[in-house]
mmCIF file of C-alpha atoms in Angstrom:
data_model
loop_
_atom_site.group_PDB
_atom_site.id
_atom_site.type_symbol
_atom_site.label_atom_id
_atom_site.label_comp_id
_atom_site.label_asym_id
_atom_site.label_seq_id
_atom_site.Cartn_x
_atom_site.Cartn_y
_atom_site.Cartn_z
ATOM 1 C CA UNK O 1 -8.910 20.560 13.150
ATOM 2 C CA UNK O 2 -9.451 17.185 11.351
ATOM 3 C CA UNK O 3 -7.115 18.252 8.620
ATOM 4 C CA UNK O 4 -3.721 19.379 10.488
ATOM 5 C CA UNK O 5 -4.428 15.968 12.885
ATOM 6 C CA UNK O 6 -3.968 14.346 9.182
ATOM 7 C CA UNK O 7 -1.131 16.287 8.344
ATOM 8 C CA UNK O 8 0.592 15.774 11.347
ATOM 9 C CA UNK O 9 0.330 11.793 11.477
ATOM 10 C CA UNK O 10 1.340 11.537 7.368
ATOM 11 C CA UNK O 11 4.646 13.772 8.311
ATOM 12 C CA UNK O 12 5.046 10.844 11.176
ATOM 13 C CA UNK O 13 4.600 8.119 8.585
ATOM 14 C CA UNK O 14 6.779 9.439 6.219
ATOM 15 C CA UNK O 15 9.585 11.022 8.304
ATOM 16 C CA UNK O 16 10.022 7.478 9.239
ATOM 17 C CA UNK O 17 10.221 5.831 6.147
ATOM 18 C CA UNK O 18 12.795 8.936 4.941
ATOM 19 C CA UNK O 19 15.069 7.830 7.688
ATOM 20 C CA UNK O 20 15.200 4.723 7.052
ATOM 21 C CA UNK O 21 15.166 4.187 3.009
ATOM 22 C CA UNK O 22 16.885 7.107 2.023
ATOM 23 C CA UNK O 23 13.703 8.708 0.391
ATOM 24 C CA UNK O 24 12.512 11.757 0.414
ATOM 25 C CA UNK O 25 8.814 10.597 1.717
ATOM 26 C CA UNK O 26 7.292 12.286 -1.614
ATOM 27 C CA UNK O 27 6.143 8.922 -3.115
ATOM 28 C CA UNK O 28 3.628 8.960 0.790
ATOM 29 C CA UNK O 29 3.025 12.572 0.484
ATOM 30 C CA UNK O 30 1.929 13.433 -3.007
ATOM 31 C CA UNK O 31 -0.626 10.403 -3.172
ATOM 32 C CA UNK O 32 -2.007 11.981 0.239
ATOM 33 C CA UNK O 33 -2.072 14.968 0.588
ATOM 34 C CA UNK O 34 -3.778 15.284 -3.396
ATOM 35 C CA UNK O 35 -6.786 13.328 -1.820
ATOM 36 C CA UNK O 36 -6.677 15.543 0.887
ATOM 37 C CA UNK O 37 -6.947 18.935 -1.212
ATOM 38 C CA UNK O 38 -9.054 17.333 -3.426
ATOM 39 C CA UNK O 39 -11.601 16.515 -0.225
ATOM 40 C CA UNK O 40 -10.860 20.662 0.538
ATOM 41 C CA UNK O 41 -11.767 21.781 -2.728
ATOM 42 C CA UNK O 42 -8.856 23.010 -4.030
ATOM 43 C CA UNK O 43 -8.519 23.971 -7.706
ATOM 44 C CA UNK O 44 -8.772 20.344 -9.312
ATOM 45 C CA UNK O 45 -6.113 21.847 -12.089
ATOM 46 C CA UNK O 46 -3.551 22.988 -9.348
ATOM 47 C CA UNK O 47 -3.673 20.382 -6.832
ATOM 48 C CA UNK O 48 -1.276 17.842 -8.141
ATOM 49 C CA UNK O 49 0.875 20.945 -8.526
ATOM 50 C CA UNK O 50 0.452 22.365 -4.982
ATOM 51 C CA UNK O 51 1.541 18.447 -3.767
ATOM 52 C CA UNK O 52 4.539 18.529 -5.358
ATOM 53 C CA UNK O 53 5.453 21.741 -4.332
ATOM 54 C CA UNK O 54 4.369 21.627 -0.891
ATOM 55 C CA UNK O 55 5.964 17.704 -0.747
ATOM 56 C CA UNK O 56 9.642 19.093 -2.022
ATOM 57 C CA UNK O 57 9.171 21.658 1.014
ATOM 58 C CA UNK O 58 8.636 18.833 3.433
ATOM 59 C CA UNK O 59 11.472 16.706 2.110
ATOM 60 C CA UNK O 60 14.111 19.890 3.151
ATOM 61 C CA UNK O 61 13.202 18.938 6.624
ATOM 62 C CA UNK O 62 13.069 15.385 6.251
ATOM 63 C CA UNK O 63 16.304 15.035 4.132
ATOM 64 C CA UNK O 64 18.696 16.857 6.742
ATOM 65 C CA UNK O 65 17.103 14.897 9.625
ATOM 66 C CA UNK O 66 17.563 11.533 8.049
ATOM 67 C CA UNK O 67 21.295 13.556 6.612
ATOM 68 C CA UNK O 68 22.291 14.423 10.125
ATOM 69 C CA UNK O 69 21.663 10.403 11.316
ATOM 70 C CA UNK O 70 23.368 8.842 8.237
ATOM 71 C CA UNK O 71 26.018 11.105 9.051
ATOM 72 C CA UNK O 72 26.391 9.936 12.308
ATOM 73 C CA UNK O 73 26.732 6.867 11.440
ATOM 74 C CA UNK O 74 29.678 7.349 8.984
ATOM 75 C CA UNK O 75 26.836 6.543 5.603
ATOM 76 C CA UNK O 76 27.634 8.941 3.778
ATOM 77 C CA UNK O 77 30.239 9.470 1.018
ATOM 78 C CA UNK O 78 31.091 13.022 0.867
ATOM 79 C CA UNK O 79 33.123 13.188 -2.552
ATOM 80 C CA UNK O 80 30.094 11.483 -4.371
ATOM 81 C CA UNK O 81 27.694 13.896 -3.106
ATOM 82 C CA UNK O 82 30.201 16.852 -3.955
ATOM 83 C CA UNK O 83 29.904 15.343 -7.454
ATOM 84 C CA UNK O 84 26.619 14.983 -8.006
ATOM 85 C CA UNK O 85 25.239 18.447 -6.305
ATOM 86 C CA UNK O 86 26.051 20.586 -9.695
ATOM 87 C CA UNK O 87 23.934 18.275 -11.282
ATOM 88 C CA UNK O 88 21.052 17.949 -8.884
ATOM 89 C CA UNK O 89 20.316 21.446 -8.990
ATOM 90 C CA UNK O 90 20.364 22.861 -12.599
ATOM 91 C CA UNK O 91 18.204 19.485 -13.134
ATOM 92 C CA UNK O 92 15.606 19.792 -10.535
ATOM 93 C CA UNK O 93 15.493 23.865 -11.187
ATOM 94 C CA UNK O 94 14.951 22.504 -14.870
ATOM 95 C CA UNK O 95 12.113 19.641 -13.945
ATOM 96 C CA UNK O 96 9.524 22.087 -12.173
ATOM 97 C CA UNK O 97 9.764 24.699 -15.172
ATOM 98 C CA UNK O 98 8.531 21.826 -16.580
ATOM 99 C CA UNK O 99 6.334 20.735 -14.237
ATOM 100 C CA UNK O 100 4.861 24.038 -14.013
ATOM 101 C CA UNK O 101 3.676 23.703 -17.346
ATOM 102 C CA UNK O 102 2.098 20.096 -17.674
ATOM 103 C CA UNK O 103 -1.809 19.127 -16.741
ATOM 104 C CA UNK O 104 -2.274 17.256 -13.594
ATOM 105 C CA UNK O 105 -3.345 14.447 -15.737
ATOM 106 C CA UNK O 106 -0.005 14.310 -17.237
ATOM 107 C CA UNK O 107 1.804 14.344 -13.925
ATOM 108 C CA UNK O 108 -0.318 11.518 -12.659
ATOM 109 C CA UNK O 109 0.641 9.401 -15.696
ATOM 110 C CA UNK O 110 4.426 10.196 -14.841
ATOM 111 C CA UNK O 111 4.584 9.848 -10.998
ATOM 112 C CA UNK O 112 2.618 6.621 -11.703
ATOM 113 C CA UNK O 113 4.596 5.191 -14.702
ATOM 114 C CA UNK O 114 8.017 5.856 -12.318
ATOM 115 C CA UNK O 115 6.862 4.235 -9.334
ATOM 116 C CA UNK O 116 6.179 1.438 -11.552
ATOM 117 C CA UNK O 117 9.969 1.552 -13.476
ATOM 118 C CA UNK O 118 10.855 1.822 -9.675
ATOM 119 C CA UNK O 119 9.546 -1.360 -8.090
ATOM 120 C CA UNK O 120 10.623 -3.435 -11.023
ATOM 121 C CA UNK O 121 13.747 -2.221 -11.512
ATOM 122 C CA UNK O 122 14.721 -2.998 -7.682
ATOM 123 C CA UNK O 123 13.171 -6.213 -7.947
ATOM 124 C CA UNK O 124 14.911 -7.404 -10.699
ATOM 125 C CA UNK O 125 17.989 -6.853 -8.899
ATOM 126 C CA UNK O 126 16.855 -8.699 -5.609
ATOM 127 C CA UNK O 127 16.365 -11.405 -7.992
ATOM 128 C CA UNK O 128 19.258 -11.579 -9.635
ATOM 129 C CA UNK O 129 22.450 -12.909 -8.385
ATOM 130 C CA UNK O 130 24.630 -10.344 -6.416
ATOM 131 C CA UNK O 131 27.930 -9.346 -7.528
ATOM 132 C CA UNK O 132 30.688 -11.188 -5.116
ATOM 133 C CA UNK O 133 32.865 -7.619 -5.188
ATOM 134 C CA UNK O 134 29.592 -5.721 -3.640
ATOM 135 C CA UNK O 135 30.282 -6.250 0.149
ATOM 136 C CA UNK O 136 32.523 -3.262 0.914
ATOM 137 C CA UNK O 137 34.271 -1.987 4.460
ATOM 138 C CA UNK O 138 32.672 -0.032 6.843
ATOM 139 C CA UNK O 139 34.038 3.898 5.746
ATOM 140 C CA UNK O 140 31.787 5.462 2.926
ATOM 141 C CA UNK O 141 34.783 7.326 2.268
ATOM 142 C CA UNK O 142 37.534 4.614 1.376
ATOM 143 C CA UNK O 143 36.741 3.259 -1.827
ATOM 144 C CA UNK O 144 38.513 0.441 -3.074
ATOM 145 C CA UNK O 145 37.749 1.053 -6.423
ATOM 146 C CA UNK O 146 38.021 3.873 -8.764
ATOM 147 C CA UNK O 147 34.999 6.049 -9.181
ATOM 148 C CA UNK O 148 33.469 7.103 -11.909
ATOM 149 C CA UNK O 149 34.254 10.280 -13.434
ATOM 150 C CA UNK O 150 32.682 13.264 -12.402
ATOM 151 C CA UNK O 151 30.963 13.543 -15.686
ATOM 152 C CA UNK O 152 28.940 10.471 -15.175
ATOM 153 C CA UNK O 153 28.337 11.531 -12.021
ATOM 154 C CA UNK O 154 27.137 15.162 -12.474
ATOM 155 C CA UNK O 155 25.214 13.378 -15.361
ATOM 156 C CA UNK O 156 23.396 11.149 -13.305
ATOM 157 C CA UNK O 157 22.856 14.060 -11.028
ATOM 158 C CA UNK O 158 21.130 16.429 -13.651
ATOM 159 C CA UNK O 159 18.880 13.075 -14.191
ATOM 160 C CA UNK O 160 18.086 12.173 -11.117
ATOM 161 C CA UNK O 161 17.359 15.564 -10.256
ATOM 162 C CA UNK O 162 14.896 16.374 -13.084
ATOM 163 C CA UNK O 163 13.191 13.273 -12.041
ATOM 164 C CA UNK O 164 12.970 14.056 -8.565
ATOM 165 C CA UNK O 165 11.464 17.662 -9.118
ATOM 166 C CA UNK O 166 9.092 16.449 -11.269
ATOM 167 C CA UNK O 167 7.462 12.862 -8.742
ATOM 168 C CA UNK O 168 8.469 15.028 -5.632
ATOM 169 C CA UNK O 169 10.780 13.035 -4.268
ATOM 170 C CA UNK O 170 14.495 13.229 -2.599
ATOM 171 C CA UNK O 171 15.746 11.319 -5.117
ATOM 172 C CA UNK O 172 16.140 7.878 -3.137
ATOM 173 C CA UNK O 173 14.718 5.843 -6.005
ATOM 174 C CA UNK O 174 17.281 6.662 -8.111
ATOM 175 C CA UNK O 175 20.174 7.773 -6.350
ATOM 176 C CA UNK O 176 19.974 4.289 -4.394
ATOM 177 C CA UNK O 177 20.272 1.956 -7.691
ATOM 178 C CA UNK O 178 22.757 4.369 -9.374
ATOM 179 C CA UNK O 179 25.313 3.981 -6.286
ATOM 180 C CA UNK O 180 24.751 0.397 -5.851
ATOM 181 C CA UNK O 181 25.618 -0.362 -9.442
ATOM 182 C CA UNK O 182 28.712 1.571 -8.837
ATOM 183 C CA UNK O 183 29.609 -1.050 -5.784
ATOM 184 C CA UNK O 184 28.533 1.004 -3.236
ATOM 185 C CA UNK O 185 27.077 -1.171 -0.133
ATOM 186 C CA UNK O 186 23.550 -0.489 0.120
ATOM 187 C CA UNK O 187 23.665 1.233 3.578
ATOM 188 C CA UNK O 188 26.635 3.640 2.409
ATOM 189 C CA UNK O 189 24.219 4.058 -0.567
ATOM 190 C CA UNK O 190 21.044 4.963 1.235
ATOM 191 C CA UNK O 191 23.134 7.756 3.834
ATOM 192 C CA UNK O 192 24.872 9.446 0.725
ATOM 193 C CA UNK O 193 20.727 8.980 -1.064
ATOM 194 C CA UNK O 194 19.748 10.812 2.195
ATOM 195 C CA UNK O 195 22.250 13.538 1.751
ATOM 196 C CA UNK O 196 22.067 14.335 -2.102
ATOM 197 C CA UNK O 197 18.142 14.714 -0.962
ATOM 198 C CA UNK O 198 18.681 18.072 0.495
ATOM 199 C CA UNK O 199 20.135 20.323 -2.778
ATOM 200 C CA UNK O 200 17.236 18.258 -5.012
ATOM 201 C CA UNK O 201 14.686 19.421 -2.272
ATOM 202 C CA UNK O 202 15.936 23.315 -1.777
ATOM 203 C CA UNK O 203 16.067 23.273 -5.381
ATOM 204 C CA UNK O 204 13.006 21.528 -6.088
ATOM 205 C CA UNK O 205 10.926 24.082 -3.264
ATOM 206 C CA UNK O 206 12.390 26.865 -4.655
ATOM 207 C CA UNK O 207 11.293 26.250 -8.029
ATOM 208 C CA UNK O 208 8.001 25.280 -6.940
ATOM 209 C CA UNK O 209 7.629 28.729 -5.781
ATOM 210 C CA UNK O 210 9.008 31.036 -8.261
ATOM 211 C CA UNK O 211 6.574 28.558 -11.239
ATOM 212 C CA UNK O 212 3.443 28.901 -8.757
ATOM 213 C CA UNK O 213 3.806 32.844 -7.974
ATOM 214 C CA UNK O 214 2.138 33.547 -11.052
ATOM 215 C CA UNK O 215 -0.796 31.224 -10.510
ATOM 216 C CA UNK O 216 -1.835 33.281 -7.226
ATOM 217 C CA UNK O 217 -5.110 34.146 -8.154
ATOM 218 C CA UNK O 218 -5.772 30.345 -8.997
ATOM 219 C CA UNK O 219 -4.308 28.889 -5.421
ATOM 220 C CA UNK O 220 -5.570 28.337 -1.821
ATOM 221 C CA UNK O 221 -5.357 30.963 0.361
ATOM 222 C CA UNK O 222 -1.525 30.432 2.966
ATOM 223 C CA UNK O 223 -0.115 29.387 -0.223
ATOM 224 C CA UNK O 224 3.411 30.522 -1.171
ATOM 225 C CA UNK O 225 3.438 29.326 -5.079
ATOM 226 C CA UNK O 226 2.594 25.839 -5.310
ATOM 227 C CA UNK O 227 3.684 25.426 -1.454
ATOM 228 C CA UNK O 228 0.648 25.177 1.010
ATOM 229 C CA UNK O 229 1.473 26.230 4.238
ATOM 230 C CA UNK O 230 -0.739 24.805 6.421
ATOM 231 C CA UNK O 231 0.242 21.457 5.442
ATOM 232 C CA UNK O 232 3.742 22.135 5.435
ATOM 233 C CA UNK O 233 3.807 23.404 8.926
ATOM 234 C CA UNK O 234 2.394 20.438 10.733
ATOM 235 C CA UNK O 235 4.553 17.790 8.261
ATOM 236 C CA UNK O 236 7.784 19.372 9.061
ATOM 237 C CA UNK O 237 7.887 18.593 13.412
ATOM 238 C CA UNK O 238 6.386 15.291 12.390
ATOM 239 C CA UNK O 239 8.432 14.284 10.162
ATOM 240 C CA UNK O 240 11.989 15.234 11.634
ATOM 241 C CA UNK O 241 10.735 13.872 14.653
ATOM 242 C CA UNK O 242 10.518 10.522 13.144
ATOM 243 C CA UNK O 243 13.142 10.606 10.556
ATOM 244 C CA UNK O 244 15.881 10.021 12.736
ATOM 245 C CA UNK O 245 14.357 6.407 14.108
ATOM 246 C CA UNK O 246 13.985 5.456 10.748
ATOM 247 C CA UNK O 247 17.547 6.159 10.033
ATOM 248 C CA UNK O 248 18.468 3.912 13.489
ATOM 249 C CA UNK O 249 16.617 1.264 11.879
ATOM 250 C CA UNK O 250 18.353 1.462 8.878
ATOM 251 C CA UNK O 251 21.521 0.303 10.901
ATOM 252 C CA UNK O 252 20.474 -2.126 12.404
ATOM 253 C CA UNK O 253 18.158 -4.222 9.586
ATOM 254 C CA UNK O 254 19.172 -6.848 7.178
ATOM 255 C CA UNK O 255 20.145 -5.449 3.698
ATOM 256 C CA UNK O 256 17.472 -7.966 2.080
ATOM 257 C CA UNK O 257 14.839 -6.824 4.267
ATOM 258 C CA UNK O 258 15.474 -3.222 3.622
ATOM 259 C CA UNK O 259 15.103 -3.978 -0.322
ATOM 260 C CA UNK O 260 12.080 -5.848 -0.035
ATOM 261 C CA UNK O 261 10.253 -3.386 2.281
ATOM 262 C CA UNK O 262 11.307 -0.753 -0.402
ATOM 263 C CA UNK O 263 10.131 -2.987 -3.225
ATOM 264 C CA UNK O 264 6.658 -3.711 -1.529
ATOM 265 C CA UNK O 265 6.141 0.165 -0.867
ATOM 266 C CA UNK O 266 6.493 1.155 -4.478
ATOM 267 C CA UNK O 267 3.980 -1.877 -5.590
ATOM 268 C CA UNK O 268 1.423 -0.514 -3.253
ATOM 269 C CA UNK O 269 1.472 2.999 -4.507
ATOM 270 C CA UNK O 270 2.071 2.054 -7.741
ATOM 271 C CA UNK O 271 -1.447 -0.047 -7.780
ATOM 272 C CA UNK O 272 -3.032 2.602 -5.599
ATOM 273 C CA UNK O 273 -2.209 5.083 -8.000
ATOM 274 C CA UNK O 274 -3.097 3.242 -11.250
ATOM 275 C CA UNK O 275 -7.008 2.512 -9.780
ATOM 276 C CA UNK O 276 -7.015 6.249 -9.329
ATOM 277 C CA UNK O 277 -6.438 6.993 -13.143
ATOM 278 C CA UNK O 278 -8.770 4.304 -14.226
ATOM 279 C CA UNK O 279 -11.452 5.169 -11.968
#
C-alpha cells in the first residue's frame, strides 16, 4: 500500500510542474521512482531502464493535459509543432534503441551531465541581457518574423527528440530554449513545449516497449517492456489531475519567475543526482 500512496503523490508533484513549465515531469520521475525500485528490489541492471520507460508512459498523460490547457489559452503555435513532429519521432524511436543498449551507469552519467548543460544554459540567458525584439503579441500563431525553415526545424526536432527518449523527458528543456532563441515569447514557447511533448512521449513509450519485450525474463512482474504498470497506473490520475493548475499558473506568473523556478529545479536534481554517482 505504501508504494502506490508514493506513486500517487509523485504523479501530483509532477503533473503540476508539467503544467506549468512545459516539461514532461521526467527530470521528478526518473530520480524517484529509480530509488523506489531500487528499495523493491528490482533488477539493479534494468531499473534505470524500467524509469525511463515507465516515465515516457506517464508523460503521454501529462503532456495532453498540460496540451489541452496551453491550448486553451491560445500557447501554442501549431505550424511549429507541425514542423518539428517528423523529427521528434524518428529521433526519439532512434534514442531508446539506444537506450536499450547502454548500462544504467551510463544513463546516469547522461541524465546527470544534461540536467547540468540544462540549468546553465538557462541561466546564462537570465543573465544576460534580453533581446529588445523578444516581447511578441498575444497569438502564438501570428509571427512577425519569418521562421526558420523547416529543415532547421525538423532538425532540431530529431535532436531534441533523441535527447528526450534517452533522460525521459517531454522535451521542455530543450524545446523551451530552441523557441525562445527563435523570438518566441516564453509563454507561447512553453504551450507549443507542452504540445511537441506528446509525439516525443508516444514515441518514446512505444519504443520503450518494443526494446524491453525481449528482456521479459529479466523484469518485474505487471511489466509491459521497460513500462511498470503499477506505477504507471496511479501516476497517470495524479498527474492529469494536477497538470492543468500548473498550466493556470503558467498564465498568470511573471516570465522571470517562471525561469528562475525552472533554473533552481534543474540545480537541485542536478546535485541530487551527482551525490548519487559519487556515493
Amino acid at each position: 500500500m505504501e508504494w502506490w500512496l508514493m506513486y500517487l503523490i509523485l504523479g501530483a508533484v509532477v503533473g503540476f510542474f508539467a503544467g506549468l513549465l512545459g516539461i514532461g515531469g521526467g527530470l521528478l520521475i526518473v530520480p524517484a521512482l529509480t530509488y523506489m525500485f531500487t528499495a523493491q528490489d528490482f533488477p539493479p541492471d534494468r531499473i534505470l531502464h524500467l524509469a525511463l520507460g515507465t516515465t515516457m508512459a506517464t508523460i503521454i498523460f501529462t503532456s495532453a493535459a498540460s496540451l489541452y490547457t496551453h491550448h486553451k489559452h491560445a500557447a501554442v503555435n501549431w505550424t511549429i509543432f507541425r514542423y518539428m513532429t517528423p523529427g521528434i519521432v524518428i529521433g526519439t524511436l532512434a534514442g531508446t534503441v539506444l537506450a536499450g543498449t547502454l548500462s544504467t551507469l551510463i544513463l546516469r552519467i547522461i541524465f546527470t551531465l544534461f540536467i547540468c548543460y540544462a540549468a546553465t544554459s538557462m541561466l546564462l540567458k537570465l543573465i544576460s541581457k534580453p533581446r529588445p525584439d523578444t516581447k511578441l503579441g498575444a497569438d502564438p500563431n501570428q509571427y512577425p518574423y519569418p521562421l526558420p525553415q523547416k529543415t532547421v526545424f525538423f532538425t532540431a526536432g530529431s535532436i531534441i527528440g533523441s535527447v528526450s527518449s534517452l533522460v525521459a523527458i517531454g522535451g521542455g528543456i530543450l524545446t523551451v530554449p530552441f523557441l525562445t532563441l527563435c523570438q518566441i515569447r516564453l509563454q507561447h514557447a512553453i504551450g507549443t513545449a507542452a504540445a511537441i511533448g506528446f509525439p516525443i512521449a508516444l514515441a518514446g513509450t512505444i519504443g520503450y516497449i518494443a526494446n524491453g519485450i525481449a528482456q521479459t525474463q529479466h523484469l518485474p512482474v505487471y511489466s509491459l517492456g521497460y513500462v511498470y504498470l503499477p506505477a504507471l497506473g496511479w501516476l497517470i490520475p495524479a498527474s492529469m489531475l494536477t497538470a492543468p493548475l500548473g498550466a493556470r499558473t503558467t498564465h498568470s506568473t511573471r516570465t522571470a519567475t517562471l525561469k528562475k523556478l525552472f533554473i533552481v529545479l534543474l540545480y537541485g536534481l542536478a546535485v541530487k543526482m551527482l551525490y548519487d554517482l559519487y556515493a
